[in-house]
CSV table of C-alpha atoms and ligand atoms in Angstrom, one decimal:
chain,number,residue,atom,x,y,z
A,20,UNK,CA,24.7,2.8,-7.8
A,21,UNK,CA,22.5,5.9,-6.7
A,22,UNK,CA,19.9,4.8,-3.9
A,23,UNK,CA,16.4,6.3,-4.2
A,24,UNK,CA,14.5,6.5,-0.8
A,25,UNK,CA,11.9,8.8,0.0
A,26,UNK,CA,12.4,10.3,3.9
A,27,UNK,CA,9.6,10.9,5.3
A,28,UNK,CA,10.1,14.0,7.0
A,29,UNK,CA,6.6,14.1,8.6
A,30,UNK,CA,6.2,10.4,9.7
A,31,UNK,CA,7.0,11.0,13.1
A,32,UNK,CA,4.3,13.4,13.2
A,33,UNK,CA,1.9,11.4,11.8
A,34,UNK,CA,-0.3,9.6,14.9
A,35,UNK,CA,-3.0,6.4,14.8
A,36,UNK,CA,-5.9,9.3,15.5
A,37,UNK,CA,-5.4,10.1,11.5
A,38,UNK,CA,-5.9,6.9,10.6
A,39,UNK,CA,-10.4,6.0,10.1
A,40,UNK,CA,-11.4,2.7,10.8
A,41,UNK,CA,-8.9,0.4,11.0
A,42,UNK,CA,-9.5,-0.7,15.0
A,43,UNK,CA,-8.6,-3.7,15.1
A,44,UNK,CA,-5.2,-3.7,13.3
A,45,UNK,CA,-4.4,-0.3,15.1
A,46,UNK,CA,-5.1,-2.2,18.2
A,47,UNK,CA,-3.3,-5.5,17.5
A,48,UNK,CA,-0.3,-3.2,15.9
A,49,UNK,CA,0.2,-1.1,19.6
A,50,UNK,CA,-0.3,-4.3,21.7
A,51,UNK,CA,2.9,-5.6,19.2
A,52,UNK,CA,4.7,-2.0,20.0
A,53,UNK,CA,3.9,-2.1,23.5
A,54,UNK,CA,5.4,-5.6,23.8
A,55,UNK,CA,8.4,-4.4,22.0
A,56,UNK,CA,9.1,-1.6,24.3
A,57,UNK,CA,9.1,-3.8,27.3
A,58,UNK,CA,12.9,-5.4,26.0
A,59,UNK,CA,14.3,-5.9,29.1
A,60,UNK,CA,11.4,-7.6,31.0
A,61,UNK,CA,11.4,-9.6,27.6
A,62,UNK,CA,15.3,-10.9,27.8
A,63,UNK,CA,14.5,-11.6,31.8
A,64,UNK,CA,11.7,-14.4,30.8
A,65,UNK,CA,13.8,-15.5,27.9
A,66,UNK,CA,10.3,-14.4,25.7
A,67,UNK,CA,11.3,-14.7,21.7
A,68,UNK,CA,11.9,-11.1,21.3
A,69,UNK,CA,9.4,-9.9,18.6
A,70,UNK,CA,11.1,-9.3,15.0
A,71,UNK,CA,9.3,-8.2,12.4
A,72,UNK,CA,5.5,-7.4,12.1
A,73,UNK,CA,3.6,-8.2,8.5
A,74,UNK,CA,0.6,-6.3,7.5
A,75,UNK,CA,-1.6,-7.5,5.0
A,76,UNK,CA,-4.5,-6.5,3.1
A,77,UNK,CA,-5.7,-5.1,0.1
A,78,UNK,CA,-4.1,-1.7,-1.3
A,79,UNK,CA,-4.8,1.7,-0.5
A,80,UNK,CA,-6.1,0.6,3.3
A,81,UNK,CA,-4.0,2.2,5.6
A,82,UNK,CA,-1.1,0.0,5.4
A,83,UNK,CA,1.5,2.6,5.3
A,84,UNK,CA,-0.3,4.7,7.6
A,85,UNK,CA,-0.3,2.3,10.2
A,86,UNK,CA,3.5,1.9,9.7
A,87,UNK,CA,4.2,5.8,10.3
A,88,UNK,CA,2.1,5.7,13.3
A,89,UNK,CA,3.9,3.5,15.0
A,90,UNK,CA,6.8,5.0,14.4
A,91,UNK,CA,5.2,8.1,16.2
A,92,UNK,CA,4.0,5.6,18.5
A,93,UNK,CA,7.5,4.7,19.9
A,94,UNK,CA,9.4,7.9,19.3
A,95,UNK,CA,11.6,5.7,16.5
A,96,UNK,CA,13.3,7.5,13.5
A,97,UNK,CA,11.4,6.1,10.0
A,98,UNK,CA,12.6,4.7,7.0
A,99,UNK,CA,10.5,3.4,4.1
A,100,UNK,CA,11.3,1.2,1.5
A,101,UNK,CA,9.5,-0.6,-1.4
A,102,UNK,CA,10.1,-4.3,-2.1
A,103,UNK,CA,10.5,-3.4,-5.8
A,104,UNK,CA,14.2,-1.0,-5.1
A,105,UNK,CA,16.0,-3.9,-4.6
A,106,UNK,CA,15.3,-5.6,-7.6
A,107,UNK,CA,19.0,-5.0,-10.0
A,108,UNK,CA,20.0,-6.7,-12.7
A,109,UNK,CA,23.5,-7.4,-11.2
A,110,UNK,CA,23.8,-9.9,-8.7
A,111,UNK,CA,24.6,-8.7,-5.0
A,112,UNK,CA,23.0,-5.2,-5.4
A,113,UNK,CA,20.2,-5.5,-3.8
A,114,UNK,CA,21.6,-7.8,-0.8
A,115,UNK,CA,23.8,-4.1,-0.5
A,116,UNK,CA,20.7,-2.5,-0.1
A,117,UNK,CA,19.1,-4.0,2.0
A,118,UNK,CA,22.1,-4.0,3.9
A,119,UNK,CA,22.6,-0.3,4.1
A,120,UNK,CA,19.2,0.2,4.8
A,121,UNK,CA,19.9,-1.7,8.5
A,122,UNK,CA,22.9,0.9,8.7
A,123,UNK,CA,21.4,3.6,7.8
A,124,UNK,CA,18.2,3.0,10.2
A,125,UNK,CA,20.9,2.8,13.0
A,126,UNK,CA,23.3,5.7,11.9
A,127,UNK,CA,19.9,8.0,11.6
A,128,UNK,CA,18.6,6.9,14.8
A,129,UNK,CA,21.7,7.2,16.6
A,130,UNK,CA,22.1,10.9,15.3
A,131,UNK,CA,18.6,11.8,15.7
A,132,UNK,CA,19.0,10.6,19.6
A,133,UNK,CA,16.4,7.9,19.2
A,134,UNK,CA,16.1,4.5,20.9
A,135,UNK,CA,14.6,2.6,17.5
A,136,UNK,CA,14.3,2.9,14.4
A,137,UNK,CA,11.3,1.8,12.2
A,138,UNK,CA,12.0,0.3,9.2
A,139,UNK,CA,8.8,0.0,6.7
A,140,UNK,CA,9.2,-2.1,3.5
A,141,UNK,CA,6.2,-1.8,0.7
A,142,UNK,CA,5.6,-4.7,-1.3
A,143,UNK,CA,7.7,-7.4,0.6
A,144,UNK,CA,6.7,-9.8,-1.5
A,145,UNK,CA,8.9,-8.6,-4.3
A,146,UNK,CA,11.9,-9.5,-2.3
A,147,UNK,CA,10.5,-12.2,-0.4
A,148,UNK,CA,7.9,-14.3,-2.9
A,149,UNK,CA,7.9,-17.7,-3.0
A,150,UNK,CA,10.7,-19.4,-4.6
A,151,UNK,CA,10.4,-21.6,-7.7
A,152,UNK,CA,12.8,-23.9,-9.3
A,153,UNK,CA,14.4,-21.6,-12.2
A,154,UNK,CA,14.1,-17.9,-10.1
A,155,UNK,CA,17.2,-15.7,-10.4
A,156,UNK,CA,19.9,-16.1,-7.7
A,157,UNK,CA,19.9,-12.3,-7.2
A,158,UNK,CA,16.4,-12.6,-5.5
A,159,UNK,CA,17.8,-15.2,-3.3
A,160,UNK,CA,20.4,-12.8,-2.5
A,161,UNK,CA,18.6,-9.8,-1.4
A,162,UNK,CA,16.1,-12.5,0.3
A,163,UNK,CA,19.3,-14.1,1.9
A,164,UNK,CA,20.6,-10.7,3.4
A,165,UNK,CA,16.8,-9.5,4.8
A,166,UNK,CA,17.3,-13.1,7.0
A,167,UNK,CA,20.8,-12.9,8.0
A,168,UNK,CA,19.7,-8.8,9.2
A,169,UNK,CA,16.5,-10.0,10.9
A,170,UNK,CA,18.6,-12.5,12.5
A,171,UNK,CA,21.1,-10.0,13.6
A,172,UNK,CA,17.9,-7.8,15.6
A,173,UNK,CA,18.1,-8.0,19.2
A,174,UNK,CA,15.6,-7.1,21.9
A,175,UNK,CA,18.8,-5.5,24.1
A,176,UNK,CA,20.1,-3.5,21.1
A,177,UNK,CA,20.6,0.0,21.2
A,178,UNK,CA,18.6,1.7,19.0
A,179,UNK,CA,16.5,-1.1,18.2
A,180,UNK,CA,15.0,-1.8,14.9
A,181,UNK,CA,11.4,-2.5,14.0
A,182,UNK,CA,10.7,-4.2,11.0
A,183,UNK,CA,7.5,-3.7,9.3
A,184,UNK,CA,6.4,-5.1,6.0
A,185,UNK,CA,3.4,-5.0,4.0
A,186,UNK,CA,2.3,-7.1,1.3
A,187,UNK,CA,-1.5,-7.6,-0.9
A,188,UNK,CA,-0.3,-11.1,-1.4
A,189,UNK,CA,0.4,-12.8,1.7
A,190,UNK,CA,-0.4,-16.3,0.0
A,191,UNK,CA,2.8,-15.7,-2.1
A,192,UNK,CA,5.6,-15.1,0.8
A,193,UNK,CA,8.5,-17.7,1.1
A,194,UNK,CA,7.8,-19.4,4.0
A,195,UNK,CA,11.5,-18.7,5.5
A,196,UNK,CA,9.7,-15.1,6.4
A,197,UNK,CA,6.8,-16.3,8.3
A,198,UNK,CA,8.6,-18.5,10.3
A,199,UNK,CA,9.2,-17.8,13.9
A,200,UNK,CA,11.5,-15.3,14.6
A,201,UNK,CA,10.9,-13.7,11.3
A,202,UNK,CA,7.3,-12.0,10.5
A,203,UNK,CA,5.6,-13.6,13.0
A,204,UNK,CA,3.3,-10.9,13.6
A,205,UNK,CA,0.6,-10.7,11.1
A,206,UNK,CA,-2.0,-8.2,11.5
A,207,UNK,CA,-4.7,-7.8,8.5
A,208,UNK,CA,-6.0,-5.0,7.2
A,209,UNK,CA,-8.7,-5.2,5.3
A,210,UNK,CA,-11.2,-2.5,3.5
A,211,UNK,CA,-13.4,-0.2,5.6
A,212,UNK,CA,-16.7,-1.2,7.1
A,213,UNK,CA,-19.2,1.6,6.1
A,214,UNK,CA,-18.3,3.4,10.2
A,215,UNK,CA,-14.8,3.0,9.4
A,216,UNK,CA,-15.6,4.7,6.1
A,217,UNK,CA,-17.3,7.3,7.6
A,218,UNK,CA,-14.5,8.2,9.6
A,219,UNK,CA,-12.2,7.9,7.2
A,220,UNK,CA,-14.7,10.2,4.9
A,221,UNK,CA,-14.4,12.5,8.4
A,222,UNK,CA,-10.8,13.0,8.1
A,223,UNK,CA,-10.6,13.4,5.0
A,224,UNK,CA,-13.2,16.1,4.9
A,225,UNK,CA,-11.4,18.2,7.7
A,226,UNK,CA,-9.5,20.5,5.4
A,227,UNK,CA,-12.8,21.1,3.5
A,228,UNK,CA,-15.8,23.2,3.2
A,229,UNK,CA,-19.3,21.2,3.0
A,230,UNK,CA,-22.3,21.7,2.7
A,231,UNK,CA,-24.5,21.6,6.1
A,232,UNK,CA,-26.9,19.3,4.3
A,233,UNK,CA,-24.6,16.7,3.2
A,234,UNK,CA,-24.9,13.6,5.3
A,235,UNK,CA,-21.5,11.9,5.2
A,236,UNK,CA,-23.4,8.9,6.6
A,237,UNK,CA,-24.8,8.7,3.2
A,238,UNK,CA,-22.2,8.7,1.8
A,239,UNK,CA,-19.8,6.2,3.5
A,240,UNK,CA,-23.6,3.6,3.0
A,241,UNK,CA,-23.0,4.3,-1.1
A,242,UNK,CA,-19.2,4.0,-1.3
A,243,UNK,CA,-19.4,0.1,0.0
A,244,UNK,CA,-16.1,-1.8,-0.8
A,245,UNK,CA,-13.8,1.5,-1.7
A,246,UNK,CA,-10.2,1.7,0.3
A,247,UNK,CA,-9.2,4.6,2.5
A,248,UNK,CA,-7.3,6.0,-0.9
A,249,UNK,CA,-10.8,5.7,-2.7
A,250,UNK,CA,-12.3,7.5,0.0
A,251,UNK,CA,-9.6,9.8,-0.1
A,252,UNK,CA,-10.1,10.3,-3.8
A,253,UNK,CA,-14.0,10.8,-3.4
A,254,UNK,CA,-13.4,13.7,-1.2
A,255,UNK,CA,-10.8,15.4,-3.6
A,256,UNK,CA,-12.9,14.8,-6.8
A,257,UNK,CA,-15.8,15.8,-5.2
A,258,UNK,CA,-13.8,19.3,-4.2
A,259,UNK,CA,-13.0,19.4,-7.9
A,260,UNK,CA,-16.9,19.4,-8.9
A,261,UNK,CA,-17.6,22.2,-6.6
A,262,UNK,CA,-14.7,24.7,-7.9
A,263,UNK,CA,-16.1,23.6,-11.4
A,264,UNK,CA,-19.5,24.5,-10.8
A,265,UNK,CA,-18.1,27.9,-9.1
A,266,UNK,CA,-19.4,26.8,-5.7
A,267,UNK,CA,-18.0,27.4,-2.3
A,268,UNK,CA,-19.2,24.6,-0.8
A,269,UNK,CA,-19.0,21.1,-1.4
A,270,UNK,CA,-22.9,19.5,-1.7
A,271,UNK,CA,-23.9,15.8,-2.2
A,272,UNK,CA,-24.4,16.0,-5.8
A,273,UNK,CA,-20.3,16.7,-6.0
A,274,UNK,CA,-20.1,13.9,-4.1
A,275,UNK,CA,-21.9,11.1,-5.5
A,276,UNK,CA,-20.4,12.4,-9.2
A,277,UNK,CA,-17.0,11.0,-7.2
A,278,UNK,CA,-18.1,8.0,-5.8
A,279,UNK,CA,-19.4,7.6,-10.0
A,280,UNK,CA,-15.9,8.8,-11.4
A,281,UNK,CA,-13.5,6.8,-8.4
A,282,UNK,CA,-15.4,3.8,-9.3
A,283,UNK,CA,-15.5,4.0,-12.6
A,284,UNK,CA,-11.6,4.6,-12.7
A,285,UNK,CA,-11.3,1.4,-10.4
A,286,UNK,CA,-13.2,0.0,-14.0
A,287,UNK,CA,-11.0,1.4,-16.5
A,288,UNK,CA,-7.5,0.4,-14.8
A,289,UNK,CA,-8.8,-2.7,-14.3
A,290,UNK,CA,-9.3,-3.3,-17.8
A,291,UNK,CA,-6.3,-1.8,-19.1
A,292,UNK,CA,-4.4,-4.0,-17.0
A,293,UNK,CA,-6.2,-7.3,-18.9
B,23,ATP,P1,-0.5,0.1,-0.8
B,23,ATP,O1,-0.8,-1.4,-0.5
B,23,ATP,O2,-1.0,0.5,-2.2
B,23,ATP,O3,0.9,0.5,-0.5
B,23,ATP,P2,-1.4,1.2,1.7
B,23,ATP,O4,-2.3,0.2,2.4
B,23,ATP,O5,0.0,1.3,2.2
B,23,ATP,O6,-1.5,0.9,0.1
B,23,ATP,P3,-1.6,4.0,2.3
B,23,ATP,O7,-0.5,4.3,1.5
B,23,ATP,O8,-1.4,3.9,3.7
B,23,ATP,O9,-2.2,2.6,1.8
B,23,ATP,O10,-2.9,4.9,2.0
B,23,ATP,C1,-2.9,5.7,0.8
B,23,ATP,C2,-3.6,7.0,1.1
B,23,ATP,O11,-5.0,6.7,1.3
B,23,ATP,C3,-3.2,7.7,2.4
B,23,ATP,O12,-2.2,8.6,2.2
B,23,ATP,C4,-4.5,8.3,2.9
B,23,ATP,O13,-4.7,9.5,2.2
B,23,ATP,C5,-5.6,7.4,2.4
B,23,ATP,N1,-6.0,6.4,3.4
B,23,ATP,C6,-5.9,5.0,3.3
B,23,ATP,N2,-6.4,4.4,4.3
B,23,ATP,C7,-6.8,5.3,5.2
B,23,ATP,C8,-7.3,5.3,6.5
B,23,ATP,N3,-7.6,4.2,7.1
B,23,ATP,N4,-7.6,6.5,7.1
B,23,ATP,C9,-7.4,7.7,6.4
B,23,ATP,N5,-6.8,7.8,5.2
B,23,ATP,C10,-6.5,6.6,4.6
């Protein structure tokens, strides 16, 4: 069957600086990279090599971000995946998949003259959630496969692959991927703090013109609890208010009528989903 992925031509472009907020799990994330570069002094001290790193956190936080970064980080190639491709009715398809994802993150690397390869997988826990009595084998499968290819990573390698998964539902992983040797890197990452709003507000206000009054300040105090994407969103709809109105600038009434519309739509998909 036809494989859908989604290269992403730009990841390797795409650096931590573009990321707002986020510190710590940017931090925690390079010390991981950092200790996966240093391979051989690794295999000398017989260290565990590192095998796959799980980030965690709500959605829309920077989760995918973060993966692209560090595959800028360590000059690797960059492959994404979501949890929910490998789901197939027939039994043994998505254990294929999985499998030529590994390939293909070697065969691209390889070409592209690159010593890794970062592989990102979405939504992990639609492969890997917990398992209960009556599940279908063909889960089992594709979880069986993402095991036996960890497994098969080695620090000495060449190119070497990083595995990086993110799930919003860390509480419902199979074990068997948090062990040791499988995710055991876990790095949260959780919603904004109002400066790690702001500069995500800051970023996402570069490509715009606003008004000289407008205190971003402001407005990262009055968007408490939004994600990177709601931020994201306010600063769009906001843009969308001022080319309404005919205006050149963006002002603070534009965006406070976003904050009022992105939370609002928070509302209504929350209550469609009921
Ligand atoms: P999901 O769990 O839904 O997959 P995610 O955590 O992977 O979400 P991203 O896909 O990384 O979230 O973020 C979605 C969009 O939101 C980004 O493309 C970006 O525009 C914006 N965004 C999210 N977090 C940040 C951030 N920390 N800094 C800047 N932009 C952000």
């Amino acid at each position: 069957p036809g494989q859908q992925r989604r290269p992403s031509a730009k990841a390797e472009s795409f650096s931590f600086e573009q990321i707002g907020g986020q510190e710590r799990a940017k931090q925690e994330l390079i010390e991981a990279l950092d200790f996966l570069v240093k391979q051989e002094q690794i295999a000398k001290l017989g260290i565990r090599p590192l095998k796959g790193i799980l980030l965690s956190g709500p959605p829309g936080t920077g989760k995918t971000l973060l993966a692209k970064a560090a595959a800028h980080y360590t000059d690797s190639t960059y492959l994404a995946a979501s949890g929910s491709e490998f789901v197939e009715m027939y039994v043994g398809v998505g254990a294929g998949r999985i499998r030529d994802l590994f390939k293909e993150a070697r065969t691209k690397a390889a070409k592209a003259g690159k010593n890794s390869a970062v592989i990102f997988i979405d939504e992990i826990e639609v492969i890997g959630g917990k398992r209960d009595g009556g599940q279908q084998r063909e889960y089992d499968q594709t979880l069986n496969q993402l095991l036996t290819e960890m497994d098969g990573i080695h620090a000495n390698e060449a190119p070497r692959i990083l595995l990086i998964a993110a799930t919003n539902r860390k509480e419902m992983l199979d074990s068997a991927l948090l062990r040791p040797g499988r995710f055991d890197r876990h790095i949260g990452v959780d919603l904004p703090d109002k400066k790690g709003r702001l500069h995500i507000l800051n970023i996402h206000a570069n490509n715009k013109p606003i008004a000289d009054n407008v205190e971003l300040e402001k407005i990262a105090s009055e968007s408490f609890g939004f994600s990177g994407a709601q931020l994201e969103s306010v600063m769009n709809e906001a843009a969308i208010y001022a080319l309404r109105e005919n205006e050149e600038r963006i002002a603070e009434s534009h965006l406070s009528m976003a904050i009022d519309k992105v939370m609002m739509g928070e509302k209504t998909d929350r209550e469609s989903t009921r």
